[in-house]
XYZ file of C-alpha atoms in Angstrom:
631
model
C 124.487 16.051 35.050
C 127.735 17.347 33.614
C 129.431 20.381 35.080
C 128.361 23.486 33.081
C 131.972 24.396 32.433
C 133.008 20.904 31.240
C 132.211 21.552 27.545
C 134.917 24.197 27.613
C 137.520 21.436 27.710
C 136.273 20.071 24.412
C 136.634 23.522 22.895
C 140.346 23.834 23.638
C 141.508 21.956 20.544
C 139.512 24.227 18.269
C 140.849 27.324 19.976
C 144.469 26.257 19.577
C 144.388 27.507 16.014
C 144.936 30.970 17.543
C 143.470 34.194 16.392
C 142.697 32.978 12.890
C 139.084 32.386 13.914
C 138.633 35.913 15.230
C 136.000 37.984 13.420
C 137.432 40.649 11.100
C 137.787 44.195 12.406
C 135.299 46.381 10.553
C 135.222 50.165 10.245
C 132.192 50.279 12.566
C 134.008 48.161 15.153
C 137.160 50.287 14.933
C 135.226 53.543 15.466
C 133.464 52.129 18.534
C 136.815 50.913 19.907
C 138.180 54.454 19.494
C 135.210 55.901 21.389
C 135.660 53.317 24.156
C 139.398 54.039 24.411
C 138.805 57.823 24.497
C 136.160 57.365 27.192
C 138.503 55.106 29.122
C 141.292 57.699 28.991
C 138.958 60.455 30.226
C 137.792 58.242 33.090
C 141.367 57.442 34.125
C 142.745 60.986 33.833
C 139.648 62.571 35.431
C 139.964 65.405 32.921
C 136.183 65.707 33.224
C 133.743 64.482 35.870
C 132.818 60.836 35.264
C 129.164 61.614 34.526
C 130.104 64.271 31.940
C 132.503 61.814 30.302
C 129.720 59.221 30.085
C 127.278 61.701 28.521
C 129.955 62.831 26.069
C 130.538 59.245 24.918
C 126.778 58.748 24.544
C 126.433 61.858 22.375
C 129.469 60.868 20.303
C 127.998 57.424 19.572
C 124.703 58.997 18.464
C 126.370 61.683 16.310
C 128.413 58.949 14.627
C 125.298 56.783 14.373
C 125.694 55.915 10.663
C 129.029 54.290 11.562
C 128.466 53.100 15.150
C 124.970 51.802 14.466
C 123.619 53.578 17.579
C 120.342 55.350 16.881
C 119.035 58.330 18.817
C 116.575 56.049 20.625
C 119.321 53.576 21.565
C 121.731 56.316 22.556
C 119.324 57.879 25.028
C 117.763 54.577 26.109
C 119.860 54.647 29.268
C 117.567 57.277 30.764
C 114.563 54.967 30.347
C 116.491 51.821 31.219
C 115.044 49.653 33.986
C 118.406 49.558 35.759
C 118.775 53.354 35.815
C 115.242 53.868 37.085
C 115.546 51.112 39.686
C 118.784 52.596 41.008
C 117.116 56.024 41.180
C 114.186 54.584 43.148
C 116.421 52.666 45.568
C 118.521 55.787 46.200
C 115.379 57.667 47.220
C 114.279 54.792 49.468
C 117.759 54.679 51.039
C 117.530 58.409 51.690
C 114.142 57.924 53.346
C 115.604 55.323 55.701
C 118.541 57.642 56.359
C 116.205 60.448 57.447
C 114.805 58.248 60.224
C 118.209 58.113 61.935
C 118.193 54.323 62.187
C 121.782 53.970 60.967
C 122.986 56.435 63.596
C 121.078 54.495 66.266
C 122.747 51.283 65.110
C 126.065 53.113 65.213
C 125.459 54.192 68.818
C 124.660 50.615 69.800
C 127.793 49.549 67.946
C 129.849 51.922 70.090
C 128.360 50.483 73.281
C 129.086 46.933 72.134
C 132.607 47.707 70.930
C 133.817 49.677 73.931
C 137.571 50.274 73.804
C 138.569 46.875 72.433
C 139.921 47.292 68.896
C 138.863 43.806 67.741
C 135.291 44.373 68.893
C 135.304 47.808 67.279
C 136.402 46.195 64.020
C 133.770 43.460 64.236
C 131.040 45.976 65.057
C 132.110 48.220 62.175
C 131.935 45.330 59.707
C 128.517 44.245 60.973
C 126.874 47.663 61.061
C 128.268 48.656 57.659
C 127.897 45.312 55.909
C 124.440 44.019 56.770
C 122.406 47.178 55.959
C 124.393 47.508 52.709
C 122.673 44.365 51.448
C 119.373 46.260 51.181
C 120.299 49.952 51.081
C 122.775 51.810 48.916
C 126.127 51.519 50.647
C 127.327 55.032 49.774
C 124.970 56.894 52.162
C 125.526 54.192 54.785
C 129.276 54.834 54.737
C 128.641 58.592 54.735
C 126.524 58.256 57.882
C 128.956 55.916 59.645
C 132.216 57.815 58.995
C 131.592 60.288 61.864
C 130.313 57.494 64.134
C 133.394 55.356 63.533
C 135.769 58.343 63.751
C 134.330 59.438 67.101
C 134.386 55.855 68.395
C 138.065 55.519 67.496
C 139.119 58.861 68.971
C 137.143 58.329 72.184
C 138.939 55.030 72.772
C 142.369 56.358 71.739
C 142.460 54.238 68.575
C 143.600 55.678 65.264
C 140.582 56.294 62.975
C 142.751 54.919 60.172
C 142.452 51.438 61.714
C 138.670 51.385 61.189
C 137.873 53.472 58.108
C 139.259 51.184 55.376
C 137.448 48.220 57.009
C 134.273 50.366 57.053
C 134.471 50.835 53.285
C 135.391 47.217 52.572
C 132.566 45.896 54.762
C 130.002 47.972 52.870
C 131.357 46.492 49.653
C 130.991 42.953 51.048
C 127.386 43.731 52.014
C 126.579 45.038 48.556
C 127.347 41.581 47.133
C 124.589 39.877 49.123
C 121.478 40.885 47.149
C 120.318 42.296 43.829
C 119.711 45.751 45.346
C 122.952 45.868 47.344
C 124.663 48.058 44.750
C 123.751 49.880 41.570
C 126.297 47.620 39.861
C 124.228 44.506 40.619
C 121.071 46.115 39.255
C 122.820 47.230 36.084
C 124.454 43.812 35.623
C 121.049 42.159 35.998
C 119.602 44.326 33.242
C 122.516 43.607 30.893
C 122.241 39.881 31.670
C 118.520 39.955 30.925
C 119.117 41.670 27.593
C 121.930 39.380 26.464
C 121.013 35.939 27.819
C 117.428 36.480 29.011
C 118.405 35.781 32.626
C 118.047 38.666 35.077
C 119.042 38.229 38.703
C 116.451 37.399 41.314
C 116.639 39.217 44.659
C 118.725 36.504 46.364
C 120.195 34.906 43.221
C 123.757 34.960 44.515
C 123.288 35.492 48.265
C 125.000 32.196 49.143
C 128.050 33.270 47.123
C 127.869 36.732 48.696
C 127.830 35.196 52.180
C 130.953 33.221 51.331
C 132.661 36.461 50.256
C 131.346 38.341 53.314
C 132.593 35.752 55.811
C 135.970 35.372 54.082
C 136.466 39.131 53.919
C 135.454 39.625 57.547
C 137.885 36.950 58.766
C 140.629 38.581 56.724
C 139.963 42.022 58.231
C 139.938 40.605 61.761
C 143.254 38.789 61.293
C 145.696 39.639 58.502
C 144.036 42.904 57.490
C 144.047 44.223 61.048
C 147.843 44.073 61.050
C 148.200 45.575 57.585
C 145.947 48.622 58.053
C 148.299 51.493 58.997
C 147.862 54.143 61.692
C 148.104 57.246 59.540
C 146.333 59.538 62.024
C 147.522 59.496 65.603
C 144.801 58.949 68.175
C 146.671 61.193 70.609
C 147.013 64.264 68.383
C 144.582 67.162 68.351
C 143.658 69.075 65.216
C 146.420 71.628 65.760
C 149.137 68.970 65.659
C 147.424 66.749 63.100
C 147.136 69.595 60.589
C 150.398 71.300 61.650
C 148.510 74.501 62.442
C 151.069 75.730 64.945
C 153.294 76.924 62.111
C 150.491 78.779 60.347
C 148.281 80.345 63.042
C 149.584 83.416 64.817
C 148.001 86.108 66.965
C 148.599 89.749 66.027
C 147.338 93.069 67.383
C 146.085 95.939 65.206
C 148.258 99.045 65.668
C 146.688 102.466 66.262
C 147.787 103.739 62.847
C 146.986 100.511 60.954
C 145.301 101.012 57.549
C 143.050 98.067 58.521
C 141.394 100.107 61.285
C 137.885 101.160 60.338
C 137.629 98.638 57.503
C 135.761 95.347 57.453
C 137.862 92.199 57.487
C 136.697 91.470 53.928
C 137.725 94.853 52.496
C 141.028 94.867 54.402
C 142.017 91.452 53.041
C 140.727 92.158 49.520
C 143.210 95.024 49.247
C 146.187 92.773 49.942
C 147.524 90.042 47.622
C 148.689 88.027 50.607
C 147.476 84.500 51.343
C 146.016 85.239 54.775
C 142.744 84.582 56.615
C 141.411 86.013 59.872
C 140.285 83.012 61.906
C 139.152 84.792 65.079
C 138.847 88.310 66.434
C 139.230 89.308 70.100
C 138.165 92.657 71.519
C 137.905 93.713 75.202
C 137.867 90.114 76.392
C 135.163 89.102 73.895
C 135.699 86.577 71.130
C 134.001 86.956 67.732
C 133.326 83.768 65.796
C 132.980 83.290 62.038
C 131.747 84.733 59.797
C 134.138 87.623 60.284
C 134.127 89.105 56.778
C 131.781 91.960 57.715
C 133.303 92.628 61.135
C 134.863 96.127 61.418
C 138.472 96.141 62.619
C 139.323 98.482 65.540
C 142.744 99.595 66.782
C 143.840 97.253 69.568
C 141.894 94.265 68.205
C 143.714 90.957 68.454
C 143.441 88.821 65.327
C 144.223 85.137 65.018
C 145.470 84.859 61.439
C 146.375 81.948 59.158
C 149.593 82.715 57.297
C 153.076 81.296 56.828
C 156.112 83.056 58.249
C 157.008 85.087 55.135
C 153.398 86.162 54.604
C 153.125 87.162 58.249
C 156.162 89.410 57.981
C 154.715 91.115 54.878
C 151.348 91.516 56.619
C 153.053 93.237 59.552
C 154.874 95.611 57.224
C 151.912 96.396 54.949
C 148.938 96.438 57.307
C 150.304 97.854 60.550
C 149.901 94.867 62.843
C 152.275 93.586 65.499
C 152.840 90.246 67.147
C 151.167 89.653 70.479
C 154.134 89.076 72.819
C 153.164 85.590 73.988
C 152.805 84.338 70.379
C 156.183 85.550 69.192
C 156.982 81.906 68.496
C 155.847 82.650 64.951
C 159.228 84.264 64.354
C 161.111 81.612 66.238
C 161.502 83.080 69.755
C 159.404 80.556 71.629
C 159.062 76.809 71.615
C 156.655 74.968 69.261
C 155.038 73.379 72.287
C 154.219 76.761 73.778
C 152.836 77.917 70.448
C 150.648 74.826 70.081
C 149.263 75.263 73.593
C 148.452 78.918 72.850
C 146.654 78.054 69.609
C 144.685 75.251 71.273
C 143.616 77.660 74.023
C 142.402 80.181 71.447
C 140.680 77.543 69.301
C 138.386 75.383 71.448
C 137.888 71.934 69.931
C 134.119 72.361 69.631
C 134.696 75.190 67.138
C 136.823 73.004 64.870
C 135.299 70.413 62.595
C 136.443 68.220 59.722
C 134.268 67.792 56.630
C 134.719 65.511 53.630
C 133.792 66.600 50.114
C 131.808 63.673 48.605
C 131.612 62.966 44.885
C 128.092 64.405 44.650
C 129.021 67.722 46.279
C 128.475 70.894 44.275
C 131.949 71.946 45.432
C 133.778 69.283 43.400
C 135.755 71.126 40.738
C 135.217 74.487 42.459
C 137.744 76.525 44.429
C 137.173 78.147 47.800
C 137.360 81.515 46.038
C 134.919 80.695 43.215
C 132.428 79.128 45.606
C 132.628 82.080 48.066
C 133.010 79.379 50.691
C 133.365 81.545 53.794
C 130.294 83.673 53.085
C 128.142 80.748 51.953
C 128.885 78.424 54.864
C 129.892 80.867 57.648
C 133.140 78.976 58.160
C 136.870 79.531 57.715
C 139.048 76.848 56.122
C 142.232 76.288 58.114
C 143.742 73.420 56.119
C 142.897 70.796 53.509
C 143.984 67.168 53.619
C 144.139 65.248 50.349
C 144.989 61.681 51.242
C 148.163 61.872 53.360
C 149.069 65.408 52.234
C 148.077 68.462 54.272
C 147.842 71.822 52.479
C 148.150 74.805 54.826
C 148.646 77.659 52.391
C 147.512 78.978 49.025
C 144.500 76.669 48.852
C 141.978 79.372 47.856
C 142.646 78.613 44.177
C 142.982 74.856 44.600
C 140.201 72.928 42.856
C 138.450 70.662 45.299
C 138.253 66.940 44.590
C 136.023 64.177 45.834
C 137.533 62.801 49.056
C 139.212 66.060 50.154
C 138.966 66.672 53.897
C 138.795 70.262 55.149
C 139.420 71.485 58.679
C 137.005 74.331 59.405
C 136.626 76.916 62.143
C 132.912 77.606 62.593
C 130.347 78.457 65.209
C 128.136 75.718 66.637
C 125.131 76.969 64.683
C 127.157 76.875 61.453
C 128.333 73.341 62.262
C 124.711 72.274 62.734
C 123.897 73.660 59.297
C 126.888 71.895 57.779
C 125.650 68.612 59.245
C 122.430 68.841 57.247
C 124.121 70.061 54.042
C 124.541 67.277 51.467
C 127.637 68.991 50.060
C 129.602 67.648 53.045
C 130.116 64.620 55.225
C 130.674 65.964 58.735
C 133.323 63.996 60.664
C 131.674 64.602 63.993
C 128.432 63.316 65.380
C 125.966 66.111 66.104
C 122.534 65.984 67.601
C 120.319 65.911 64.535
C 116.944 67.309 65.537
C 115.334 66.556 62.204
C 115.591 62.754 62.381
C 112.152 61.139 62.031
C 112.726 58.376 64.548
C 108.995 57.760 64.917
C 108.980 56.656 61.259
C 111.601 53.926 61.707
C 109.057 51.034 61.867
C 107.260 52.351 58.768
C 110.479 52.824 56.798
C 111.746 49.348 57.674
C 108.355 47.846 56.770
C 108.451 49.567 53.362
C 111.942 48.215 52.620
C 110.855 44.705 53.675
C 107.760 45.003 51.457
C 109.805 46.109 48.431
C 112.227 43.214 48.916
C 109.440 40.705 49.541
C 107.325 41.707 46.553
C 110.330 41.479 44.246
C 111.602 38.230 45.776
C 108.330 36.348 45.289
C 107.736 37.840 41.826
C 104.564 39.581 42.924
C 105.911 42.756 41.336
C 108.897 43.577 39.181
C 111.676 45.188 41.251
C 111.236 48.466 39.321
C 107.513 48.628 40.121
C 108.075 47.556 43.734
C 110.778 50.208 44.222
C 108.642 53.063 42.866
C 105.756 51.766 44.936
C 108.078 52.054 47.938
C 108.693 55.721 47.102
C 104.956 56.400 46.988
C 104.506 54.614 50.310
C 107.291 56.659 51.928
C 105.750 59.916 50.750
C 102.254 58.927 51.915
C 103.647 57.818 55.288
C 105.552 61.132 55.588
C 108.925 59.333 55.827
C 110.087 61.499 52.920
C 108.573 64.873 52.073
C 107.765 65.505 48.390
C 110.181 68.447 48.333
C 113.022 66.121 49.377
C 112.625 63.570 46.591
C 114.837 65.234 44.015
C 117.418 66.526 46.483
C 117.981 62.973 47.729
C 119.277 61.691 44.393
C 122.990 61.941 43.490
C 122.278 62.834 39.885
C 125.866 62.257 38.813
C 125.290 58.529 39.434
C 122.127 58.521 37.316
C 123.759 60.379 34.421
C 126.785 58.077 34.620
C 124.550 55.013 34.372
C 122.513 56.427 31.503
C 125.619 57.543 29.649
C 127.603 54.281 29.770
C 124.755 51.958 28.751
C 125.030 52.907 25.024
C 128.701 51.885 25.082
C 127.662 48.299 25.746
C 125.011 48.476 23.027
C 127.575 49.756 20.509
C 130.050 47.005 21.377
C 127.359 44.358 20.863
C 125.943 45.732 17.610
C 129.272 46.303 15.853
C 130.734 42.945 16.846
C 133.319 44.529 19.148
C 132.205 42.404 22.095
C 132.382 39.297 19.896
C 135.941 40.163 18.837
C 137.258 40.797 22.367
C 135.325 37.813 23.733
C 136.869 35.445 21.209
C 140.306 36.894 21.959
C 139.964 36.346 25.718
C 138.358 32.930 25.185
C 141.528 31.824 23.392
C 143.176 31.632 26.825
C 141.354 28.310 27.207
C 144.092 26.866 24.990
C 146.469 26.962 27.948
C 144.185 27.471 30.999
C 141.773 25.083 32.721
C 138.050 25.955 32.574
C 137.976 27.729 35.914
C 141.101 29.616 34.874
C 139.231 31.407 32.084
C 136.615 32.483 34.601
C 139.398 33.833 36.801
C 140.831 35.764 33.841
C 137.522 37.580 33.413
C 137.386 38.295 37.141
C 140.949 39.678 37.116
C 140.470 41.773 33.972
C 137.230 43.259 35.340
C 138.957 44.176 38.616
C 141.686 45.924 36.638
C 139.171 47.818 34.500
C 137.170 48.821 37.599
C 140.325 50.161 39.239
C 140.746 52.548 36.322
C 137.151 53.520 35.560
C 133.850 53.233 37.438
C 132.344 49.924 38.539
C 129.163 50.595 36.555
C 131.101 51.311 33.367
C 133.132 48.132 33.828
C 130.064 45.836 33.917
C 128.620 47.531 30.832
C 131.859 46.942 28.940
C 132.828 43.522 30.322
C 129.560 41.551 30.515
C 128.970 41.584 26.722
C 132.580 40.437 26.258
C 132.156 37.678 28.849
C 128.929 36.475 27.227
C 130.534 36.326 23.791
C 133.527 34.451 25.213
C 131.219 31.872 26.796
C 129.341 31.458 23.527
C 132.614 31.001 21.665
C 133.524 28.255 24.126
C 130.063 26.721 23.920
C 129.373 26.976 27.677
C 126.751 28.544 29.920
C 127.448 32.309 30.005
C 125.760 32.883 33.385
C 128.862 31.980 35.503
C 130.836 34.496 33.427
C 128.220 37.187 34.076
C 128.467 36.501 37.813
C 132.274 36.633 37.761
C 132.188 40.061 36.116
C 129.440 41.311 38.462
C 131.318 40.347 41.628
C 134.656 41.595 40.296
C 133.159 45.013 39.501
C 132.355 45.456 43.205
C 135.719 44.167 44.417
C 138.248 46.918 43.791
C 139.971 46.895 47.167
C 143.413 47.888 45.888
C 142.855 51.572 45.000
C 140.906 54.486 46.476
C 139.462 55.490 43.098
C 137.796 52.323 41.804
C 134.956 52.339 44.323
C 133.233 55.408 45.743
C 133.305 54.386 49.416
C 137.087 53.863 49.248
C 137.485 57.457 48.123
C 135.140 58.696 50.863
C 137.446 57.378 53.639
C 140.677 58.348 51.843
C 140.962 61.824 53.371
C 139.450 61.118 56.823
C 141.858 58.204 57.266
C 144.858 60.184 56.039
C 145.714 57.193 53.859
C 148.339 56.978 51.162
C 147.359 55.598 47.773
C 149.577 52.574 48.396
C 147.794 51.730 51.664
C 144.879 50.357 49.661
C 147.214 48.057 47.715
C 148.922 46.993 50.930
C 145.652 45.993 52.595
C 143.472 45.321 49.569
C 145.727 43.401 47.173
C 146.002 40.263 49.373
C 142.255 40.497 50.046
C 141.548 40.869 46.338
C 143.643 37.830 45.465
C 141.977 35.792 48.210
C 138.471 36.787 47.135
C 139.233 36.140 43.462
C 139.948 32.502 44.335
C 136.979 32.238 46.714
C 134.536 33.901 44.285
C 135.553 31.967 41.177
C 135.696 28.731 43.156
C 132.276 29.467 44.633
C 130.786 30.131 41.192
C 132.137 26.816 39.922
C 130.828 25.035 43.016
C 127.360 26.577 43.329
C 126.519 26.617 39.638
C 128.016 23.178 39.002
C 126.628 19.598 38.988
């Protein structure tokens, strides 16, 4: 039997005539291209949240229906699409497994296995993140493992930065093992079924995924291990790491201070200064957050967050004086003495780091507009955005996905933060609500869903919703938790981008771009054209979301294959794998962004570690496709 890509060689002569054979650009095609470009720009600039951008493009295509050819039914078909509904069901099932605490248990066993050896820690991180990601959504898995891995690193005096990028990458490797590993695979399967009548089976590409997984793991254990930087020192405490010594100072309230007799909230509301009261001391007693309603008395000692100039104005306006031993704030004592004083006043158990995930209600909000302190009973001391630490004037700063905040909070408030889906807590806490007794049932339900879909007993959509029913009946998930467990931004993003692919197909836009890319066969070997699609998809994914990239690129890849007269399925696979392989930026894949702040990484760190990996995997993936789907 001839290699499925061999006929491409015979097509080269015909394609050497250049672009003369390209279909003409019609008005309908041009309008759809404009919508795609506008959507692309909004994705890249992040002028709007990605899900809002997707919905806006969907509405635009429907409003311009007479020109774009997208009817109301087609425009809103994404909400009833099998891929969207399957992703929704698998997210709920993943949440059910999460509530059993099984991932945390695996993480604890990982810590025991890894000990203090960095290589074993790296291997354990890859295994615990990668293997479950083949069957559960990798985003919550990474969210659950970030505090486990961070604590493991700090306890063994290893920089968390050395393990967090590998944690994200490993989850991405795992997602390439099965149909349900990522939402991208499920969406690609639906598009493939619609265009070439060939959806993916559960383990359609597992052998290729294993090749990628093993190659990626070996890279992380060898070359990658040397390239991952140590951005956060394992020996620094929070005070040094966030440079708090220059911003936290202890003052005493004078007898004639206008603050006396007022609550902390009212006293601070009357001043335009950028200052927060972190802790209050009175008669040997310490008062923890929330402090907004605490009444200030003469003689109270206040630990305040303010820069030097603000502190001087506070002293002049509000009648407070420096506590003698903290006079380092005005330069009379050493930084070391100041740091030791601050650390003594701020016990480590009262400090906690939290990451703002993409699904958090705080994304796009400011600390002021969200009334953060009152809502969460915590005081923000600093915000880290990638490698940059912001210590002042952050009340009006709009929060972004991936921001890491250092909070001062009581233990009870920290416990509440741990169970709040608006945050990823970077510290392991004893979670009393884990349903560990339901672990066998939850695992059995996942195995049943996978088995029923694998052996074609039930369609994956039916099996997944059956799994939800089983989890509710078995009390793994409570009915009231079903809707809270879904990151709705993901669902709206999926539903919104699907019409873009439909519009490209119906107006001939996909045919035009496909023929244009296929013309590269005039000077590239057959496998080279496959690699071009892989590389272009990686580039598109780095700029927009992975789900949007498969919707846009698979129709183009299919049309290119048809132009060349070859089997389009290898092209579909190349696009699918490339859409889950953006290792070079923190923005192309959600888990990369989740570890961006906690690792203190620079944007270029991802290129430094990920670009060689991406090049290696592009060769391995395209070569594997040619090998496994060949003669």
